[in-house]
Coordinates of C-alpha atoms in Angstrom, one line a residue:
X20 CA 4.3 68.4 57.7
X21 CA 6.6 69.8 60.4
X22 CA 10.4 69.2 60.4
X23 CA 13.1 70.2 62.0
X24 CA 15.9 71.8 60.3
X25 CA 18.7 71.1 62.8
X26 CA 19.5 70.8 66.5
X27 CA 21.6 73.0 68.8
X28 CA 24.0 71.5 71.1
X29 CA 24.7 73.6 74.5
X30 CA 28.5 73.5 75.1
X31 CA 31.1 75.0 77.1
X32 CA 33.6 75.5 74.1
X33 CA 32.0 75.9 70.7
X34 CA 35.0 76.2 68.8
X35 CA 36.7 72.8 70.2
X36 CA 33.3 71.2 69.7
X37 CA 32.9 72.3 66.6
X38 CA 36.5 71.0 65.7
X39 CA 35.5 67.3 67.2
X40 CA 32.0 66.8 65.2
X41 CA 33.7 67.9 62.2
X42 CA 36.6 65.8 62.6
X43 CA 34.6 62.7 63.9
X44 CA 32.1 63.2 61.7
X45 CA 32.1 65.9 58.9
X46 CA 28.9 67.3 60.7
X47 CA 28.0 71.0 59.5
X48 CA 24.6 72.9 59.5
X49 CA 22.6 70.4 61.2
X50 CA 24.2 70.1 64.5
X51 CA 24.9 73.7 65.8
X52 CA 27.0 75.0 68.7
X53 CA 26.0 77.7 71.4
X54 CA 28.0 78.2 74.5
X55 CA 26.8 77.3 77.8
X56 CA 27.6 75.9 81.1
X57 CA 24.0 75.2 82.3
X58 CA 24.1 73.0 85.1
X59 CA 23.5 69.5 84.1
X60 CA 24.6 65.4 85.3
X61 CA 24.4 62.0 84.2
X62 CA 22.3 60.9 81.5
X63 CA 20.8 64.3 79.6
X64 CA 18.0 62.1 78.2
X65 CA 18.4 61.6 74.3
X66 CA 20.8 60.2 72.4
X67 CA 21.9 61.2 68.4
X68 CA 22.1 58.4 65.9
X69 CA 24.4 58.4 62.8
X70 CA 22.1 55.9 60.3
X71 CA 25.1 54.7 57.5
X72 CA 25.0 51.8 54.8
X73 CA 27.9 49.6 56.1
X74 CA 29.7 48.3 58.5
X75 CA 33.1 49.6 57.6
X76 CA 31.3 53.0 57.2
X77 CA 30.4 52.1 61.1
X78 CA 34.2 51.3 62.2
X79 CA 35.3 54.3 60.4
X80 CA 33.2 57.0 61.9
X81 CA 33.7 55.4 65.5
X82 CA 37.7 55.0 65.3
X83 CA 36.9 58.8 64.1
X84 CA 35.5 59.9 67.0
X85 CA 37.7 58.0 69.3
X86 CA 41.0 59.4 67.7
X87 CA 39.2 62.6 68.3
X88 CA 38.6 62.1 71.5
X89 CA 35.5 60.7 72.3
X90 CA 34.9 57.8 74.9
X91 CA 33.7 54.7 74.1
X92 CA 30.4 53.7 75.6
X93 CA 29.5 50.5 73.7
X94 CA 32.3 49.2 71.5
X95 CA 30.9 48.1 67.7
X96 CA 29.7 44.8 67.7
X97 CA 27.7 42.5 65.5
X98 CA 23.8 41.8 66.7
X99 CA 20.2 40.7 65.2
X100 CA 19.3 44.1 64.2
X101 CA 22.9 45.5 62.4
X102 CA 25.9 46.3 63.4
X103 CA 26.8 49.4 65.5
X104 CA 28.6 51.5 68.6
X105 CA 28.1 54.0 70.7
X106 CA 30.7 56.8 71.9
X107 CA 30.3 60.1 74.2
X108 CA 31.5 63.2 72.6
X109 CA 33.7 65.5 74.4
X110 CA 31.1 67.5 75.2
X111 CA 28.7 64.8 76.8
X112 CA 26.5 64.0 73.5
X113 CA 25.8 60.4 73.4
X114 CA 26.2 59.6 69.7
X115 CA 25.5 56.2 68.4
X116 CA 26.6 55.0 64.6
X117 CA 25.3 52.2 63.6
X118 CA 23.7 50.0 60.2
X119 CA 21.1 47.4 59.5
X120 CA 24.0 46.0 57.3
X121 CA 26.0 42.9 58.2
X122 CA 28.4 42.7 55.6
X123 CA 29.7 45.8 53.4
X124 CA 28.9 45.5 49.9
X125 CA 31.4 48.1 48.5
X126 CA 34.2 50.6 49.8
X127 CA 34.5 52.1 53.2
X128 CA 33.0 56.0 53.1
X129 CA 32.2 58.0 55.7
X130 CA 28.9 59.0 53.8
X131 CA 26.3 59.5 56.5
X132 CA 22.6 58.2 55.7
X133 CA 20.6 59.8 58.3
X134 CA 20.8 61.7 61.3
X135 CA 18.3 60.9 64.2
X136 CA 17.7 62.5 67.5
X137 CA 16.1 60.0 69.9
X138 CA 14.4 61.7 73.0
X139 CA 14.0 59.7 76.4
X140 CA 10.8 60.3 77.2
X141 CA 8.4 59.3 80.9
X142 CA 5.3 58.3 78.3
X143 CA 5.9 57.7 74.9
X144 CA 2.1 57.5 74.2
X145 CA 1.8 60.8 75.2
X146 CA 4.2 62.6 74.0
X147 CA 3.6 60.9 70.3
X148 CA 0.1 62.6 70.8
X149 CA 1.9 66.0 71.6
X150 CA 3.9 65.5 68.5
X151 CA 0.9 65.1 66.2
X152 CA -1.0 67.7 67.6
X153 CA 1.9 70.4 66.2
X154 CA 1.8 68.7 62.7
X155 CA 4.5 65.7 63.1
X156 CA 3.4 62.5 61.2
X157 CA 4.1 59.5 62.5
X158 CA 6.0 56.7 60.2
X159 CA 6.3 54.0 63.0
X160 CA 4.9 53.8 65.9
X161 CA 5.5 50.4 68.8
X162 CA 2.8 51.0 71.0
X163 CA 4.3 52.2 74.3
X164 CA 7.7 51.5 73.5
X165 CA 8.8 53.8 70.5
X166 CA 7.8 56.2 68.0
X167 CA 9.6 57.3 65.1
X168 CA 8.3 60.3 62.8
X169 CA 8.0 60.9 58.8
X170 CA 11.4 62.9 58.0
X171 CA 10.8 63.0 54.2
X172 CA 13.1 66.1 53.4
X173 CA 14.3 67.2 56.9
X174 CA 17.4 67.0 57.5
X175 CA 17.1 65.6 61.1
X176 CA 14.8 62.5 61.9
X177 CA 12.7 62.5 65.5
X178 CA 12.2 59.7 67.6
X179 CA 10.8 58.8 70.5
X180 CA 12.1 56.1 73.5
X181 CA 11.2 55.6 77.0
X182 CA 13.7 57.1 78.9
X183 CA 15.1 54.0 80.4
X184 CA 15.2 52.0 77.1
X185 CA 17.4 54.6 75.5
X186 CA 19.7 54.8 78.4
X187 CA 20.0 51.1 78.1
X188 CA 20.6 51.5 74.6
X189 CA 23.5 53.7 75.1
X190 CA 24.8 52.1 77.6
X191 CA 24.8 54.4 80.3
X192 CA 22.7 54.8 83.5
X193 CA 19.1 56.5 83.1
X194 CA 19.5 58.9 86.3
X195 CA 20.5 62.5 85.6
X196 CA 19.4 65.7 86.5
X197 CA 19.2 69.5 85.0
X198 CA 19.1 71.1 81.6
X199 CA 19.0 68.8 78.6
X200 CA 21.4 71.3 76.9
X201 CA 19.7 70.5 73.7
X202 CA 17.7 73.1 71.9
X203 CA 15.3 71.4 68.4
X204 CA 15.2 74.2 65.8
X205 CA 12.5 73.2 63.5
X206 CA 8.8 75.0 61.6
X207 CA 6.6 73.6 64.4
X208 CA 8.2 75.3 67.7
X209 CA 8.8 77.3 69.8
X210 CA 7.4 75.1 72.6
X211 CA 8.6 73.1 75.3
X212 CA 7.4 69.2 75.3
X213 CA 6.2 67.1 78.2
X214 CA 10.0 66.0 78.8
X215 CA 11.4 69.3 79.0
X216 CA 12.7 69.1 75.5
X217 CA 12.4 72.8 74.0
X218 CA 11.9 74.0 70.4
X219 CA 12.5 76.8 68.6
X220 CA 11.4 78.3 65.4
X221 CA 14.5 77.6 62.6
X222 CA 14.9 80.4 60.2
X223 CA 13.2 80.3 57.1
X224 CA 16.7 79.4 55.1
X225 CA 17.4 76.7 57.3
X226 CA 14.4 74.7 56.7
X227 CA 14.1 72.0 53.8

């Protein structure tokens, strides 16, 4: 089953970058760094989810970021599904940190559960069958609305959300234009998906 090993974040300064995820988040070898000032605005069309186990995890991570200077997008708050926020990194990565938890049931970490990369996508049907067809299995799957992928062992969990919804979900507006500045290292690329979303082939140490 394919998986992807990590994903590569296009930024103009890798070192301060680098200094904010580890700070924010005590990211390391799944989100990478490469330098680059490709022309890009508004909404880049995914999002990166931090999946924890409660909600002072949550608070932690976000107050995190925000001392590190990230901007706040959707303050946490309490709904049906969890609790949960959403913040911009420095660099433009939306980031969202959230738990299906409503209470915590032991002491405030910052242990991160899962890392998921949701892509806005025009047709979700589609581009779940372009995902199988390069060895992705699918572990839920919403009709046209969202599809979410077996991670097992990877590292980094893929998702898929119409563009709009996920835009929504962040809080932000769905228009933008240019390069995602997002490149998916993983055993099933290199390719480039319906969306514009490119993959490339991770090195054989990298994968799980």
């Amino acid at each position: 089953m394919a998986s992807i090993a990590s994903v590569t974040l296009d930024v103009a300064d890798p070192t301060t970058a680098g200094h904010f995820y580890a700070t924010a988040f005590g990211l390391d070898t799944q989100i990478r760094l490469r330098a680059s000032e490709a022309p890009t605005t508004g909404f880049r069309g995914f999002t990166l989810s931090l999946t924890v186990s409660q909600p002072s995890t949550v608070n932690g991570l976000i107050d995190a970021a925000l001392d590190a200077g990230a901007t706040s997008l959707k303050p946490v708050t309490k709904s049906l599904w969890g609790y949960g926020g959403v913040v911009q990194a420095p660099d433009g990565t939306i980031w969202k940190v959230a738990t299906s938890a409503k209470k915590d049931t032991g002491p405030a970490t910052r242990q991160i559960d899962q890392l998921v990369l949701l892509l806005g996508v025009a047709d979700v049907t589609a581009s779940k069958r372009f995902y199988t067809d390069r060895g992705l299995a699918v572990a839920k799957s919403f009709g046209r609305v969202y599809v979410e992928f077996a991670s097992e062992s990877s590292p980094v969990k893929l998702a898929l959300y119409r563009r709009r919804a996920l835009a929504k979900d962040a809080g932000v507006s769905p228009d933008g234009t240019g390069s995602h500045r997002l490149m998916i290292g993983g055993d099933a690329g290199p390719f480039t998906d319906p969306d514009g979303f490119a993959w490339e082939a991770a090195s054989p140490a990298t994968l799980p």
